[in-house]
C-alpha atoms as a PDB file:
ATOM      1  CA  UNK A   1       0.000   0.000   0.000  1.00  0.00           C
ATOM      2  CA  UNK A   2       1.339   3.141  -1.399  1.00  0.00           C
ATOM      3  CA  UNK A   3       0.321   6.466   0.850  1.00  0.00           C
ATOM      4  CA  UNK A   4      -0.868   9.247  -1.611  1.00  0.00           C
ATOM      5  CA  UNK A   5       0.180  12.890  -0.600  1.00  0.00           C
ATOM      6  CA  UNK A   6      -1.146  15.823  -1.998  1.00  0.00           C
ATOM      7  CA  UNK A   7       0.498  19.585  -1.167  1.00  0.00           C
ATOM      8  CA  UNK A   8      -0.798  23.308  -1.794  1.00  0.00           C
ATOM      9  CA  UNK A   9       2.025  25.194  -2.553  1.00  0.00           C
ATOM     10  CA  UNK A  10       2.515  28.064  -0.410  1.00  0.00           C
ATOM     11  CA  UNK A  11       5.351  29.865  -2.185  1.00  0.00           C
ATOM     12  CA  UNK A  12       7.132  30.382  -5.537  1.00  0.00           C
ATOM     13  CA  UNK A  13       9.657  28.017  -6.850  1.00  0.00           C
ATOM     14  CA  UNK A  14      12.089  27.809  -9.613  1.00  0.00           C
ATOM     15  CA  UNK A  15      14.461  25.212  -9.386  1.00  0.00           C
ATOM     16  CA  UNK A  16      17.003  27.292 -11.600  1.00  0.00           C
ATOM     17  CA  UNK A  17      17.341  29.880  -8.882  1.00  0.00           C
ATOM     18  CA  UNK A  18      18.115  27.829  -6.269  1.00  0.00           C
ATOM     19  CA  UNK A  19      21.539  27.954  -4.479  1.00  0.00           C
ATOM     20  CA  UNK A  20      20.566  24.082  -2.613  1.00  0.00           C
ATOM     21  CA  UNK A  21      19.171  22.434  -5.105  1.00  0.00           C
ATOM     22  CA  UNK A  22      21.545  19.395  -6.322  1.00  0.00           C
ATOM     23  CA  UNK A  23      20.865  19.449  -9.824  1.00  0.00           C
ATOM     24  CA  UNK A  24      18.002  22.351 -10.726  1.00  0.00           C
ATOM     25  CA  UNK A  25      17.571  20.535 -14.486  1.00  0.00           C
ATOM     26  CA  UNK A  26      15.357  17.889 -12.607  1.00  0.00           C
ATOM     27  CA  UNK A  27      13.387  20.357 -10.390  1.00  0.00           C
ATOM     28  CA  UNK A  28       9.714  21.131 -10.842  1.00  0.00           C
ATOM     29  CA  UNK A  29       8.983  24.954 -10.535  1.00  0.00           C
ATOM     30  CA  UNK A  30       5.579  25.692  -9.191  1.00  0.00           C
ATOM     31  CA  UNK A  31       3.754  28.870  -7.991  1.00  0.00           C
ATOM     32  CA  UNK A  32       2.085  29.372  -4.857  1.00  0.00           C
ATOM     33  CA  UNK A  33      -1.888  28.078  -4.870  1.00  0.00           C
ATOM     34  CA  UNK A  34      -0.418  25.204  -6.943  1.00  0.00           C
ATOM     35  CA  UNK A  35      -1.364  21.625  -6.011  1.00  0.00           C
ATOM     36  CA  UNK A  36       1.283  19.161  -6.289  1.00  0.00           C
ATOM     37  CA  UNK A  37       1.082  15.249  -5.889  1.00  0.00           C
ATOM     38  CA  UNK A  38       4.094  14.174  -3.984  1.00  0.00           C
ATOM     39  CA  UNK A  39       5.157  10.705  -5.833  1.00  0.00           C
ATOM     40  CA  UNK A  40       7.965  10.046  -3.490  1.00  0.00           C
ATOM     41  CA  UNK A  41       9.494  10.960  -0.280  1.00  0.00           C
ATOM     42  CA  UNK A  42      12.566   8.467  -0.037  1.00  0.00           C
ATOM     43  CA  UNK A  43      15.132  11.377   0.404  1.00  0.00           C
ATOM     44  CA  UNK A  44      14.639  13.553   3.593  1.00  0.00           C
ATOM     45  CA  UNK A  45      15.344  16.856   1.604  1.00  0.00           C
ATOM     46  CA  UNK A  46      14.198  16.410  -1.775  1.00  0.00           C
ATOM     47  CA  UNK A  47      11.198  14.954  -2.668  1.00  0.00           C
ATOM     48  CA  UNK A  48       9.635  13.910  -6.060  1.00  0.00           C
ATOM     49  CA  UNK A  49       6.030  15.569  -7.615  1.00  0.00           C
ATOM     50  CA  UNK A  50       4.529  16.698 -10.130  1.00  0.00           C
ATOM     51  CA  UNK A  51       1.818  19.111 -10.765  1.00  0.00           C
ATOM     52  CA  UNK A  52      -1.664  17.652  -9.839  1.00  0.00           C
ATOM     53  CA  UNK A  53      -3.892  18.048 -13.670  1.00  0.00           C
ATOM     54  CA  UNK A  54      -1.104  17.941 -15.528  1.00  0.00           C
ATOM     55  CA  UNK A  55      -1.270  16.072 -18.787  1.00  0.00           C
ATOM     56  CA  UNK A  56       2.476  15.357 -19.334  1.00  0.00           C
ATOM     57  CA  UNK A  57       2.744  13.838 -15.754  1.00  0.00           C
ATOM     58  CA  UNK A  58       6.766  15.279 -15.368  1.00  0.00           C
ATOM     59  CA  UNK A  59       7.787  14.545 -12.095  1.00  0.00           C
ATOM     60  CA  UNK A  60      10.974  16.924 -10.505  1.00  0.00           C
ATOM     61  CA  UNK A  61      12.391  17.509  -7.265  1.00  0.00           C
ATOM     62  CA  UNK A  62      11.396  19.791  -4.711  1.00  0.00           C
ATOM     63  CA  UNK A  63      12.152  21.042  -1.755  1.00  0.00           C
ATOM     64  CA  UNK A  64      10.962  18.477   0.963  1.00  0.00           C
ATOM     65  CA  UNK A  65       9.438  20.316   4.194  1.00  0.00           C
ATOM     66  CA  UNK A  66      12.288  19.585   6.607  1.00  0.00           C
ATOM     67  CA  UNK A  67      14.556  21.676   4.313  1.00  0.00           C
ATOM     68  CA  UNK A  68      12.106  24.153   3.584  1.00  0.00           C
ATOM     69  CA  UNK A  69      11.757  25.017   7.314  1.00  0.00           C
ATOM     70  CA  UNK A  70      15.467  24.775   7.795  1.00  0.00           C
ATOM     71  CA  UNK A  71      16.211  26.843   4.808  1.00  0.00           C
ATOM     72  CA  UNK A  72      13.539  29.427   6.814  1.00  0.00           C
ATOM     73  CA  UNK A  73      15.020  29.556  10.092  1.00  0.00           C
ATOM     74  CA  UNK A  74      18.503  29.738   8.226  1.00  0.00           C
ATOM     75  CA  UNK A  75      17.860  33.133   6.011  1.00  0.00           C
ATOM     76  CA  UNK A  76      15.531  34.608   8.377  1.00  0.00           C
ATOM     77  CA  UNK A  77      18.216  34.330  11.059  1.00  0.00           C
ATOM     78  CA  UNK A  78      20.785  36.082   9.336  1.00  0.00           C
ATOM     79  CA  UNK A  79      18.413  39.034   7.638  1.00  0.00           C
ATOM     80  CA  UNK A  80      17.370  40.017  10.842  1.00  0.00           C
END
């Protein structure tokens, strides 16, 4: 049995602009309000999804919530 996860995107993102992402050619951008199927969550900071309704099905990476929330803390901290 295979847990389904859907997520509402709650910010911007473009993988291309992103200092932490390993390899940005195999991340999904998405805008905020966007619903995204999760289709794996195997590595802790990246997870795989693609955009729920979309007819070509790509899957990227994107930022998994642990490293979202760490990446948070981390540039809020040291704007401040």
């Amino acid at each position: 049995y295979t847990l389904q996860m859907r997520v509402r995107a709650y910010f911007d993102y473009n993988p291309l602009y992103d200092i932490l992402n390993p390899c940005p050619e195999a991340g999904l951008a998405f805008c905020r309000g966007d619903v995204l199927h999760i289709v794996s969550q195997d590595d802790p900071w990246w997870w795989q999804a693609r955009k729920e309704g979309e007819t070509t099905g790509k899957t990227g990476l994107i930022p998994a919530r642990q490293l979202q929330e760490r990446w948070v803390i981390t540039f809020t901290w040291k704007t401040v």
